[in-house]
Short mmCIF file of C-alpha atoms in Angstrom, two decimals:
data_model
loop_
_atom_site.label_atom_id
_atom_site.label_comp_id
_atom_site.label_asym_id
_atom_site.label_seq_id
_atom_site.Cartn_x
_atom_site.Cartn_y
_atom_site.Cartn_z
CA UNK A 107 38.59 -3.86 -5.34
CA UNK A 108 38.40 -2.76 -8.95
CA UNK A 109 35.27 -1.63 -9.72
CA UNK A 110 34.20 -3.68 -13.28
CA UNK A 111 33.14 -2.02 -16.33
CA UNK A 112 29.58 -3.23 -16.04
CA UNK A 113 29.19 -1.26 -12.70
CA UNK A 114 31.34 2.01 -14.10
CA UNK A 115 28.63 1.87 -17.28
CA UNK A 116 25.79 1.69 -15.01
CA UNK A 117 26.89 4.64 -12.76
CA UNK A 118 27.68 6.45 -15.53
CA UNK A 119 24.84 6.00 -18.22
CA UNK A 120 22.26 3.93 -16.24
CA UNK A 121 19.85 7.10 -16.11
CA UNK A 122 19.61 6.43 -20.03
CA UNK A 123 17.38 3.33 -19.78
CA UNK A 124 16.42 3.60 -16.11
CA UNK A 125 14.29 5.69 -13.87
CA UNK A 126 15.87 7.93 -12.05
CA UNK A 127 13.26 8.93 -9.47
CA UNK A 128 11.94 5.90 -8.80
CA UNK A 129 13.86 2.52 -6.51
CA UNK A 130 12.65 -0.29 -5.28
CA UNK A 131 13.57 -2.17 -1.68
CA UNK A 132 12.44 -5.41 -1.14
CA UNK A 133 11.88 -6.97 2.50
CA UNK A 134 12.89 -10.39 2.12
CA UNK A 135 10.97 -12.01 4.81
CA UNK A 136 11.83 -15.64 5.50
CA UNK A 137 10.38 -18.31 7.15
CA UNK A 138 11.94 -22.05 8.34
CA UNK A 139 10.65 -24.16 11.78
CA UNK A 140 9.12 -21.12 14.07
CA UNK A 141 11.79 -19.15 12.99
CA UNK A 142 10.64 -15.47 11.06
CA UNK A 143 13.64 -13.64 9.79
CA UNK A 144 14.18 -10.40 7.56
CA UNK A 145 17.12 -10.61 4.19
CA UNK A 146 19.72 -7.99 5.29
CA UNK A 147 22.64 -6.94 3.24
CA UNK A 148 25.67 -5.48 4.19
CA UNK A 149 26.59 -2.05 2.23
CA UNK A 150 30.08 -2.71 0.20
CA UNK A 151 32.72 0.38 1.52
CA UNK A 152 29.94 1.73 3.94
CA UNK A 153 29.47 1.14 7.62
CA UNK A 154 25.96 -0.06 7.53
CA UNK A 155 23.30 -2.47 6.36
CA UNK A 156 20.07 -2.13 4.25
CA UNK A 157 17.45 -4.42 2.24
CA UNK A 158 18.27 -5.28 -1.40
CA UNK A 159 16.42 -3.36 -3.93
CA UNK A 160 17.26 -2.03 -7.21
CA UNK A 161 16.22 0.97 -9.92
CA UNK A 162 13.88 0.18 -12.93
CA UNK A 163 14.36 0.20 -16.60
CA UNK A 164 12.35 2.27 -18.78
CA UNK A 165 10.77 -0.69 -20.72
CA UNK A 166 10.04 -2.72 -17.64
CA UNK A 167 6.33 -2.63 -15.41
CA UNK A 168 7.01 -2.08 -12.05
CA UNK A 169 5.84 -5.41 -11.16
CA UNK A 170 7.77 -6.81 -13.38
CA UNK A 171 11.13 -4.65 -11.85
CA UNK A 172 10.15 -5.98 -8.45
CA UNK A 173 9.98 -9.79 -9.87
CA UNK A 174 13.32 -9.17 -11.72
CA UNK A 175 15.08 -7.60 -8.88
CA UNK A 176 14.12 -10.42 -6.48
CA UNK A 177 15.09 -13.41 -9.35
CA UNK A 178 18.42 -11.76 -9.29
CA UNK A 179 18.98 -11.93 -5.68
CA UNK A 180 17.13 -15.19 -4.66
CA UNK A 181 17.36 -17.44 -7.92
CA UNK A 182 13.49 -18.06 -7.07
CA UNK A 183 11.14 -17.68 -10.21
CA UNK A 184 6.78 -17.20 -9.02
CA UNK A 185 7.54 -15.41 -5.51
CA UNK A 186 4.21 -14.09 -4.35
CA UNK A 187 5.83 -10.39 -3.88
CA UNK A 188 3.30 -7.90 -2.17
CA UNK A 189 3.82 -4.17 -3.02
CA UNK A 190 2.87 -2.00 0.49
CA UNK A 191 4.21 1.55 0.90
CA UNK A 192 5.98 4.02 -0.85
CA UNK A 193 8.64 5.88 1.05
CA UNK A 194 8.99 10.19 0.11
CA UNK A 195 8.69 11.47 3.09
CA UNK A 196 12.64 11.59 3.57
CA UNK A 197 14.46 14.39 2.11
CA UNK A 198 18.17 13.78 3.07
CA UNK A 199 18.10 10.99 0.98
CA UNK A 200 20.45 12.78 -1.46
CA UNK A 201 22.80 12.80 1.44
CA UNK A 202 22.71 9.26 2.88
CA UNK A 203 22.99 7.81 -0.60
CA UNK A 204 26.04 9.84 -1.52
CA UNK A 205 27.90 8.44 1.72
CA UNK A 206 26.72 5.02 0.91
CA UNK A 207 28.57 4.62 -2.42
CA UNK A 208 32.31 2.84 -2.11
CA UNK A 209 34.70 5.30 -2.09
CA UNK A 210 36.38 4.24 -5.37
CA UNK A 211 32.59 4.75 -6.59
CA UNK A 212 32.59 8.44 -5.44
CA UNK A 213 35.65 9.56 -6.20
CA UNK A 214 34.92 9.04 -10.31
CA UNK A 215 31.52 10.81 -9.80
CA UNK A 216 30.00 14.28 -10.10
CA UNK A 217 27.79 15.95 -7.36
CA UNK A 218 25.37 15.93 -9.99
CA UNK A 219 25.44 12.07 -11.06
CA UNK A 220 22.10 10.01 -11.01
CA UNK A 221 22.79 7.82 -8.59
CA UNK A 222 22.99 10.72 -5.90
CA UNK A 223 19.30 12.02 -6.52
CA UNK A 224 16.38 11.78 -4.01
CA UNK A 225 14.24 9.06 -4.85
CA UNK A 226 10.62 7.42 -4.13
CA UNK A 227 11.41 4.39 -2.68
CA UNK A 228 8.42 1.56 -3.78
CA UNK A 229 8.68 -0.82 -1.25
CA UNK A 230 7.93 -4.70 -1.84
CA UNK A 231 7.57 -7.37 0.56
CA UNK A 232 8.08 -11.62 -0.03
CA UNK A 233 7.70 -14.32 2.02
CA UNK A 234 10.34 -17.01 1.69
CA UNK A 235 11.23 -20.39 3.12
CA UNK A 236 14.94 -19.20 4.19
CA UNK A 237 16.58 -22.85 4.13
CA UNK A 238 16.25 -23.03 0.27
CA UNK A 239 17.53 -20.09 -1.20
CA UNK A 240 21.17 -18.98 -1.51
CA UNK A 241 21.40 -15.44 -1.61
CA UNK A 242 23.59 -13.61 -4.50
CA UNK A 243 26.07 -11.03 -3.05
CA UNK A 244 27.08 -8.59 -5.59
CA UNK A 245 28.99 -5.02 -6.14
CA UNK A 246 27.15 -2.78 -3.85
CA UNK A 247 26.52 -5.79 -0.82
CA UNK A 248 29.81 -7.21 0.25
CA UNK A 249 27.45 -9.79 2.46
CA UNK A 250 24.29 -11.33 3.74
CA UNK A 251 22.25 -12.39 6.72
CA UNK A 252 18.99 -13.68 7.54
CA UNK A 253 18.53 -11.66 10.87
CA UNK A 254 15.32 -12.68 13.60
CA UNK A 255 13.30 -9.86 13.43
CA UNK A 256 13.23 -9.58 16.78
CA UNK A 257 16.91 -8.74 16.84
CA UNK A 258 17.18 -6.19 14.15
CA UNK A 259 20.33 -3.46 14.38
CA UNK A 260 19.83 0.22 12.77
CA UNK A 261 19.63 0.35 9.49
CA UNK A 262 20.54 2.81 6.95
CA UNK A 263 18.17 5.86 5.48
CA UNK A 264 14.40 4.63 6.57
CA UNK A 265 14.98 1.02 6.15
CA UNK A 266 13.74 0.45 10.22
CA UNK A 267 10.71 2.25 9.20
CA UNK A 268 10.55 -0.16 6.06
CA UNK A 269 10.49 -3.07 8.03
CA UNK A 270 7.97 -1.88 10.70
CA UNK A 271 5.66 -0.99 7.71
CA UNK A 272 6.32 -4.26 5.82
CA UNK A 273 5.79 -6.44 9.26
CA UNK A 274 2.30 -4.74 9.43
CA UNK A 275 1.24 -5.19 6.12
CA UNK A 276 2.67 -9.22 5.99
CA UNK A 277 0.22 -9.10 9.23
CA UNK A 278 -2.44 -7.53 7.88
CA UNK A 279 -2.30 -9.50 4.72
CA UNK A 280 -2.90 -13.12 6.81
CA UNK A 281 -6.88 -11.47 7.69
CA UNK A 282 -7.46 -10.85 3.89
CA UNK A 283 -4.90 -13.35 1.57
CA UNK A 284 -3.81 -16.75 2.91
CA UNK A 285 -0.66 -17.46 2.73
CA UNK A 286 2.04 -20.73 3.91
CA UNK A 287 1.91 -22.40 -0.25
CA UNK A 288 5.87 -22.98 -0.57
CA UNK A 289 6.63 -22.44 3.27
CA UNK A 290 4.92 -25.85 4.63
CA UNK A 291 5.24 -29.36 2.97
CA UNK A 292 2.56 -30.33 0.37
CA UNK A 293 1.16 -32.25 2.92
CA UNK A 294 1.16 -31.07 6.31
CA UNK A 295 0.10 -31.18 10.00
CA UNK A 296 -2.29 -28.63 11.87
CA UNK A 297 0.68 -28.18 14.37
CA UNK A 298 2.36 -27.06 11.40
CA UNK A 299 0.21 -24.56 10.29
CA UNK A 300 -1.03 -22.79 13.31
CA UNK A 301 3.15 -22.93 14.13
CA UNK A 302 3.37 -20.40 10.92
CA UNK A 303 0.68 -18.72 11.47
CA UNK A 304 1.37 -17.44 15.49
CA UNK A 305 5.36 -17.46 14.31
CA UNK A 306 4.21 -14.29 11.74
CA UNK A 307 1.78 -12.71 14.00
CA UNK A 308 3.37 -13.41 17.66
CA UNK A 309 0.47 -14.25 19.14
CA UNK A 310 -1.58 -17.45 20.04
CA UNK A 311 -4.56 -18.26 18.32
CA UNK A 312 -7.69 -20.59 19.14
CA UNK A 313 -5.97 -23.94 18.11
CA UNK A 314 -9.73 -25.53 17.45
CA UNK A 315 -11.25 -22.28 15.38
CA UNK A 316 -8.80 -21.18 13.77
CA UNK A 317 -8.15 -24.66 11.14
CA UNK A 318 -12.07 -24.30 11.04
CA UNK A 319 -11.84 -21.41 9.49
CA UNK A 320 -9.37 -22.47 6.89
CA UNK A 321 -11.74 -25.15 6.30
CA UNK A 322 -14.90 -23.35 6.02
CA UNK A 323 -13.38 -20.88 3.23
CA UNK A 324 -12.09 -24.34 1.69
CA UNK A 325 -8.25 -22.87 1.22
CA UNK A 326 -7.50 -25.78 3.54
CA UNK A 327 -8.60 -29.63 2.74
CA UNK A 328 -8.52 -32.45 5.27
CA UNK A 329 -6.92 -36.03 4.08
CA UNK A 330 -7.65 -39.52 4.96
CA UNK A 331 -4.03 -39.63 5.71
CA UNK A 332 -1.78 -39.40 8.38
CA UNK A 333 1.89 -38.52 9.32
CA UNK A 334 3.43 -40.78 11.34
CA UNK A 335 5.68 -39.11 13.69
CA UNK A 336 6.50 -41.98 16.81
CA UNK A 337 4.82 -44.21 18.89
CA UNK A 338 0.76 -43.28 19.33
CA UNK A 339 1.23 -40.33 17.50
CA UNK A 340 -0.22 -39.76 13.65
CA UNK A 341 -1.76 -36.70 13.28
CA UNK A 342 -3.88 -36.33 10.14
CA UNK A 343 -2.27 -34.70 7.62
CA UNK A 344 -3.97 -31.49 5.53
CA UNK A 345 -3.30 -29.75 1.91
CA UNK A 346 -4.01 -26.43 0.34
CA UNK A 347 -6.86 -26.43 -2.38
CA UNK A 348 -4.50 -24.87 -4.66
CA UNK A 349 -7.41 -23.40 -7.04
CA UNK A 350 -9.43 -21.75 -4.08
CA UNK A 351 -6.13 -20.58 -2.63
CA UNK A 352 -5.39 -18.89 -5.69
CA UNK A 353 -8.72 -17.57 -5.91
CA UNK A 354 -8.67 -16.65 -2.62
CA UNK A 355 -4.80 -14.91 -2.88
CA UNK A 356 -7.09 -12.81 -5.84
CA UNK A 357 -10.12 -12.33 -4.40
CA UNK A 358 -9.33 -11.31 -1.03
CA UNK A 359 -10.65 -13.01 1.91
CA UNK A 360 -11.91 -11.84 5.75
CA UNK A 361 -10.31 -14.56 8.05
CA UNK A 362 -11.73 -13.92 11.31
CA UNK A 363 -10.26 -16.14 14.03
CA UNK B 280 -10.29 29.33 -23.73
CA UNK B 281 -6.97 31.20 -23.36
CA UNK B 282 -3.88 29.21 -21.22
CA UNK B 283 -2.80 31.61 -18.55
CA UNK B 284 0.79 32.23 -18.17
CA UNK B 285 0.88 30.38 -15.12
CA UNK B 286 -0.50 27.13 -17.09
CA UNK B 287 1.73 27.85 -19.50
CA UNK B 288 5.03 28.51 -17.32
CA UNK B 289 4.12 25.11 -15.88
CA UNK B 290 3.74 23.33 -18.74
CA UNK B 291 7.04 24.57 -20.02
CA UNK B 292 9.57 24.69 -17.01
CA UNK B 293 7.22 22.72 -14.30
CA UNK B 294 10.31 20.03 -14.29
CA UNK B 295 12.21 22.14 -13.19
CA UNK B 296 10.63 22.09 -9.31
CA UNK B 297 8.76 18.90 -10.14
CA UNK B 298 9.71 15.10 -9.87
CA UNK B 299 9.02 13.80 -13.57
CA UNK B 300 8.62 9.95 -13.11
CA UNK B 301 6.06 10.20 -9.97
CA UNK B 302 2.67 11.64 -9.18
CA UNK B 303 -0.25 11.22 -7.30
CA UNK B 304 -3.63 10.79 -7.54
CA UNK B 305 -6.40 10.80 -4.76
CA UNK B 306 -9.58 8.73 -4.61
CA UNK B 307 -11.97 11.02 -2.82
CA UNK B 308 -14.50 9.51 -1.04
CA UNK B 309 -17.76 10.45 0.38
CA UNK B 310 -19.83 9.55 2.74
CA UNK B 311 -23.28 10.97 3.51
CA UNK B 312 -26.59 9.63 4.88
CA UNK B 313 -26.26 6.38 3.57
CA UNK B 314 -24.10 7.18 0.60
CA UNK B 315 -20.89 6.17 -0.73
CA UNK B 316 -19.47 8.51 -3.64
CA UNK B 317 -16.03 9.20 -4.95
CA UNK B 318 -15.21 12.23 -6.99
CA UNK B 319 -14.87 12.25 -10.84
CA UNK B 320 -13.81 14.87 -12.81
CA UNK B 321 -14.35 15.47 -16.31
CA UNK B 322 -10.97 16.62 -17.93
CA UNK B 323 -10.67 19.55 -20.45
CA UNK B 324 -10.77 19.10 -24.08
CA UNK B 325 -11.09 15.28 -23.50
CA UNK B 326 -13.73 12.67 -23.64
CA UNK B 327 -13.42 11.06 -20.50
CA UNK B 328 -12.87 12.00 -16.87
CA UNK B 329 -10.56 10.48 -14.03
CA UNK B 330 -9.61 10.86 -10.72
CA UNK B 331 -7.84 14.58 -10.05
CA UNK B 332 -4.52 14.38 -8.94
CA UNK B 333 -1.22 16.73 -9.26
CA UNK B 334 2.56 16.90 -8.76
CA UNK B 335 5.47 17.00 -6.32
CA UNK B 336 7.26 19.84 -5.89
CA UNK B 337 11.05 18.95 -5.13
CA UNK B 338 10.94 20.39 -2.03
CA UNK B 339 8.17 18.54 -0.82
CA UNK B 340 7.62 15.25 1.04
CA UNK B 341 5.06 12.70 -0.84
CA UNK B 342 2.84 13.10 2.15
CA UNK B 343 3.03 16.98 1.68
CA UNK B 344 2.76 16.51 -1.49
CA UNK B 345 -0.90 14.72 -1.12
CA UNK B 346 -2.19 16.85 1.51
CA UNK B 347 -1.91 19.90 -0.60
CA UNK B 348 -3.50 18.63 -3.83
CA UNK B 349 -6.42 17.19 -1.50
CA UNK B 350 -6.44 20.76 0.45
CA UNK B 351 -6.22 22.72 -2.83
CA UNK B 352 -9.29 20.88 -4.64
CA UNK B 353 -11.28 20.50 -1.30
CA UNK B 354 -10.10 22.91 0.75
CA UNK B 355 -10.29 20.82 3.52
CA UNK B 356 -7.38 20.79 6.42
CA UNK B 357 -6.16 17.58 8.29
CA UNK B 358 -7.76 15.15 6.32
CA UNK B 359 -7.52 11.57 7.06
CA UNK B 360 -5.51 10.59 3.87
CA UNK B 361 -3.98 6.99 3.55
CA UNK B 362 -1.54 6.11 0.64
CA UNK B 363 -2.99 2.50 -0.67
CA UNK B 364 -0.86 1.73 -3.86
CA UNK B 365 1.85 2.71 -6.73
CA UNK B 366 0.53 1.75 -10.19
CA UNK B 367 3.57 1.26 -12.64
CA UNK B 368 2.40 -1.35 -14.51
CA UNK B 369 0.80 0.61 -17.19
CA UNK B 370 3.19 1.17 -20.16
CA UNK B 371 1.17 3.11 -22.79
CA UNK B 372 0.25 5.71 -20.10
CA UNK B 373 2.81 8.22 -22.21
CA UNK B 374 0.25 7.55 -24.95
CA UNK B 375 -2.81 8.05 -23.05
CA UNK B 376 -1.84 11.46 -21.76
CA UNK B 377 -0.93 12.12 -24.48
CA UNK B 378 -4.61 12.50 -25.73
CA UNK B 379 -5.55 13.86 -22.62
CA UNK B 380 -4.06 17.41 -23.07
CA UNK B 381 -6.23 20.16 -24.36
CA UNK B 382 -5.36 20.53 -28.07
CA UNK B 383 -4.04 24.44 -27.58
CA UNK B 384 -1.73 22.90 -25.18
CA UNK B 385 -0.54 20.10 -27.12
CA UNK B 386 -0.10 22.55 -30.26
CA UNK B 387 2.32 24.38 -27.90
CA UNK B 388 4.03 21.42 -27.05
CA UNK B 389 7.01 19.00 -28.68
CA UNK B 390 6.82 15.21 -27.79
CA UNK B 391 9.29 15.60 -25.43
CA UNK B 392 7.88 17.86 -23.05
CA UNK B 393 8.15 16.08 -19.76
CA UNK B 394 4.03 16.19 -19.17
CA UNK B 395 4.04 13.38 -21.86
CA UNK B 396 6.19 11.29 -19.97
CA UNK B 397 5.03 8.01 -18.65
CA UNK B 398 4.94 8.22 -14.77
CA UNK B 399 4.30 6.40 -11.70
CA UNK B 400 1.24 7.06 -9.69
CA UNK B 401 1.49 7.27 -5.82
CA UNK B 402 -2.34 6.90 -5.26
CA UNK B 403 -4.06 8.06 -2.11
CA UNK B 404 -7.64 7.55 -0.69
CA UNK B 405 -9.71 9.95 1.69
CA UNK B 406 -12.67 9.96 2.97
CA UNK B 407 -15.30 13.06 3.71
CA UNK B 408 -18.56 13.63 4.44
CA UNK B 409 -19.74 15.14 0.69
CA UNK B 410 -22.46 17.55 2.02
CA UNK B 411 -19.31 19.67 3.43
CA UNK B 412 -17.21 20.10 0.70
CA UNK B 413 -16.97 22.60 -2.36
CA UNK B 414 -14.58 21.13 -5.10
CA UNK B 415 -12.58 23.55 -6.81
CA UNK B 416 -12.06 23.60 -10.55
CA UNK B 417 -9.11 24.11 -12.75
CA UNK B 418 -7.10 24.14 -15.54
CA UNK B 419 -7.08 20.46 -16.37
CA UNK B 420 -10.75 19.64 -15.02
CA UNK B 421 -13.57 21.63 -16.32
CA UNK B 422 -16.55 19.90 -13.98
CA UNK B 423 -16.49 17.68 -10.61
CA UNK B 424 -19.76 15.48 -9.83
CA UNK B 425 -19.87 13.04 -6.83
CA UNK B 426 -20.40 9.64 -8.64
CA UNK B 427 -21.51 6.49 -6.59
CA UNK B 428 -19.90 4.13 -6.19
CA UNK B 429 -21.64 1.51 -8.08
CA UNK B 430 -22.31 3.72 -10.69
CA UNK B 431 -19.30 4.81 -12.09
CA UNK B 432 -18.57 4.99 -15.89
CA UNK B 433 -15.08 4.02 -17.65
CA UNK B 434 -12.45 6.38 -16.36
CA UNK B 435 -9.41 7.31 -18.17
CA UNK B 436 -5.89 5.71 -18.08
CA UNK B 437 -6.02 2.89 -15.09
CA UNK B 438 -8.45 4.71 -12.63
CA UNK B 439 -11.57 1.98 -12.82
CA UNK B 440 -8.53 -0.60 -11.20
CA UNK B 441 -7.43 2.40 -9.24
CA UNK B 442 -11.52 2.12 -7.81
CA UNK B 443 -11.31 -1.46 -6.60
CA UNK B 444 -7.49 -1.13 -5.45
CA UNK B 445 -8.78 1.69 -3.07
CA UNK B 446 -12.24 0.46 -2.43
CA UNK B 447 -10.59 -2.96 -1.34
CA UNK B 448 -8.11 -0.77 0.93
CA UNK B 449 -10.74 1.12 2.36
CA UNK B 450 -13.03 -1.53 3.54
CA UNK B 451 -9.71 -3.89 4.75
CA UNK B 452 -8.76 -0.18 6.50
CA UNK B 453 -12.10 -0.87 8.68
CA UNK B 454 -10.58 -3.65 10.08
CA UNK B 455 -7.37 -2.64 11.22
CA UNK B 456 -8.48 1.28 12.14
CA UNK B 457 -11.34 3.17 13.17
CA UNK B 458 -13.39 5.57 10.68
CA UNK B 459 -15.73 7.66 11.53
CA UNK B 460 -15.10 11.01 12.95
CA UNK B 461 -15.89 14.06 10.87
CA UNK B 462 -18.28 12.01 9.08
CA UNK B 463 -20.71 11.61 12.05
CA UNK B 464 -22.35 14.30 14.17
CA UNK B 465 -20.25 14.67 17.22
CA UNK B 466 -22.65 12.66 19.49
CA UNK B 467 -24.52 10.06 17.17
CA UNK B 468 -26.62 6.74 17.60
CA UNK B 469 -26.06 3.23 17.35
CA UNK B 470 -28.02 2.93 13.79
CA UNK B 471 -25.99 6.24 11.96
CA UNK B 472 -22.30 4.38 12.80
CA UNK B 473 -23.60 0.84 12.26
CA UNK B 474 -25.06 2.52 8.82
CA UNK B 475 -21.43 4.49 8.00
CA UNK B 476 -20.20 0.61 8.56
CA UNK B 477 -22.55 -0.80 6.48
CA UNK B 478 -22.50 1.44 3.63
CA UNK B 479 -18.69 0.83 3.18
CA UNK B 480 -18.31 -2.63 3.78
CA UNK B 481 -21.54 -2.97 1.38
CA UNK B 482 -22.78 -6.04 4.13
CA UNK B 483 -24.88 -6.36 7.29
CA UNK B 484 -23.72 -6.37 10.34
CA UNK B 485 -24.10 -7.91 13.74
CA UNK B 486 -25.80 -5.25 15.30
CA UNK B 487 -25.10 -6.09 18.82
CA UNK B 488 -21.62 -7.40 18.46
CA UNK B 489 -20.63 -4.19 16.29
CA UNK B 490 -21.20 -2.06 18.95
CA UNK B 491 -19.66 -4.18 21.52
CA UNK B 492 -16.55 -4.15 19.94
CA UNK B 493 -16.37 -0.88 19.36
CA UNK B 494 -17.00 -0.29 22.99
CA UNK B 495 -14.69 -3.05 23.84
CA UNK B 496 -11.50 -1.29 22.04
CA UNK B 497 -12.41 1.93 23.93
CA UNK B 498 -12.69 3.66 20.44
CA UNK B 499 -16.21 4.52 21.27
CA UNK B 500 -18.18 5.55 24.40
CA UNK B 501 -21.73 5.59 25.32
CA UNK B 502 -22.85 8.69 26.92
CA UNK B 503 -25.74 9.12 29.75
CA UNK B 504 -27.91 10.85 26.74
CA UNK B 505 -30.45 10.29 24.76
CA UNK B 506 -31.72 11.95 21.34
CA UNK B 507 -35.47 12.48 21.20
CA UNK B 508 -36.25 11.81 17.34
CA UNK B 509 -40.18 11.10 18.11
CA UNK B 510 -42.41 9.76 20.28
CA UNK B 511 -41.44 6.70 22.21
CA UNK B 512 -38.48 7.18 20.64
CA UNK B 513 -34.97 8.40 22.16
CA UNK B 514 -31.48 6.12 21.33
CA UNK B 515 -28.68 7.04 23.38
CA UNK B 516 -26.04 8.77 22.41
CA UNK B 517 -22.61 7.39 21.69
CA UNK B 518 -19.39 9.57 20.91
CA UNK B 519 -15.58 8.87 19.97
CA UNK B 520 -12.63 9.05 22.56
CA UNK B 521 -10.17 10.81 20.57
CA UNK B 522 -7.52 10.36 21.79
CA UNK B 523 -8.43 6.54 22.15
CA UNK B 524 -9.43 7.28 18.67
CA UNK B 525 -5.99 8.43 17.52
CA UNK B 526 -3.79 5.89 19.19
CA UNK B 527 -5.67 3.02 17.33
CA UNK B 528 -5.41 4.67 13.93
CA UNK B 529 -1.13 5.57 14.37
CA UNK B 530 -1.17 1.83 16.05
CA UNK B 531 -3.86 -0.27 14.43
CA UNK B 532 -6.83 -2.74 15.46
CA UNK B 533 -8.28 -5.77 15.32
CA UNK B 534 -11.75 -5.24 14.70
CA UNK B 535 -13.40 -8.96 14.16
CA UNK B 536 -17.41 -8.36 13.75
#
């Protein structure tokens, strides 16, 4: 594989207009039918696999860095993208990175090149429905997969830790921001939701309190409508107040249930 | 006011051993007989004050990093210190600091000294009972006052958003781990934690389902003593298990009161 002239200029002048002690990772997680996976990419001329992430430019916010980075790999525009740790506390960074570059890569670098450095690693999390997205593959991932996070292989530098972290804070989150806008239908059934909600925390939850709860902080509206789904069976069907979510998403919530 | 070499040495080569494009700052808060506060401190030869902070060395871990700035300014060891946010979204904060160096400093300096750089800021919370602590001065802060928390003037830079961000950590921290120790007396009663509680979530509680839970999760235990604080009257005594203690903070709660 040749490497192009885009990538060459990037290795070799991309500390110009980019930070060079600061990354970001993003844990894609995605959701689809009781099914929670995790975005994994396999390294190009490496034996291993990591989350996406990418470096920031100079002129960019880091909010707007995350956004960009995850635009380029998903094609999705107005992800809600949830910052959660930053990652120092490894110091052989330097080391893993310099094995994970292709060899062609490394052999037309210094020791001393950017891309070799340590680096804070700001880590971002999203939440994704995983049957509507095709995923970009590009010079430095020769390939993805949506892996069950229950079946998750080592990863490369901390990126185990990453997702451990990333789970907890995506679980955390669901007691103080709702979340399911873009993962359910417009319209859909309380089997639905409380199916989304157990899926991301793994446990069962009171099937009468908990949709009461939704209700009583009015993220969740009941319609005079129901879903037809065979014979003696229409359950009503429910929406998302999309102002109050928002407000909610903003304001922070305390969903006790 | 002279700069000492050392000042000076740092201002000039500090790069050298220092990341450039990260630092920290720490939200100090503290917690005393009913009263939240958080530490300002009034910076030298500027008109405004800010959270203190510092920077890592490039030997250090980020966590290192923020246990010796907190150490150095408090002198207090083993502090319960929890990373809550990266701001980066802040892109005049090369202008800002800017103004914020003492004018013999800045007449020392060329716009392209790497203190004038814009950075990203790994910000930490603690939390410490106030009455304990003697803040250290420096260089770059010339006075410290412990500053309620509803009563807290414009800060420099970001640092009134850096308030909420860790405010809003803190009290969604209560949920998910337990605070307390070092901030109570070793045995204490019912009223002095449910007050601690109270005074950071700014709410009432349940005051016989606060307890409960506590109990319940094995974080707390109620001992076969009393405290005799006046006639007719003598709580019981409750203290922490801390080991109990420690495994829910490395493996997180559920605390739903």
């Amino acid at each position: 594989m040749e490497i192009e002239e885009e990538i060459l200029d990037f290795i070799n002048n991309g500390h110009k207009d980019h930070f060079t002690d600061v990354t970001i990772d993003c844990v894609i997680f995605g959701y689809h039918e009781l099914q929670l996976k995790v975005l994994i990419g396999k390294r190009f001329g490496v034996n291993g696999s990591s989350f996406p992430g990418g470096h920031i430019g100079r002129n960019e916010t880091l909010t707007g860095a995350a956004s960009r980075i995850l635009k380029d790999r998903t094609s999705l525009n107005h992800i809600f993208l949830q910052q959660f740790h930053t990652f120092g506390d490894s110091m052989f960074r330097l080391k893993d990175f310099n094995n994970d570059l292709p060899q062609i890569a490394k052999d037309s670098l210094p020791a001393d090149n950017w891309l070799f450095q340590r680096t804070f690693v700001v880590g971002f999390y999203a939440l994704i429905d995983f049957s509507k997205v095709k995923i970009k593959k590009d010079f430095f991932f020769e390939q993805f997969a949506w892996l069950d996070i229950n079946d998750i292989p080592p990863l490369l530098y901390d990126h185990n830790e990453m997702l451990d972290k990333a789970l907890t804070a995506l679980r955390n989150q669901i007691y103080h921001q709702p979340i399911g806008y873009n993962l359910l239908p417009e319209k859909f059934t309380l089997p639905e939701i409380i199916a989304l909600y157990e899926t991301i925390l793994n446990k069962k939850l009171d099937r009468r309190n908990f949709p009461k709860k939704l209700m009583s902080l009015e993220i969740m509206i009941k319609l005079d409508e129901k879903r037809n789904i065979g014979q003696h069976r229409a359950p009503y069907l429910y929406k998302f107040d999309k102002e109050k979510y928002n407000k909610a998403l903003k304001e922070g919530i305390i969903l006790v249930f």
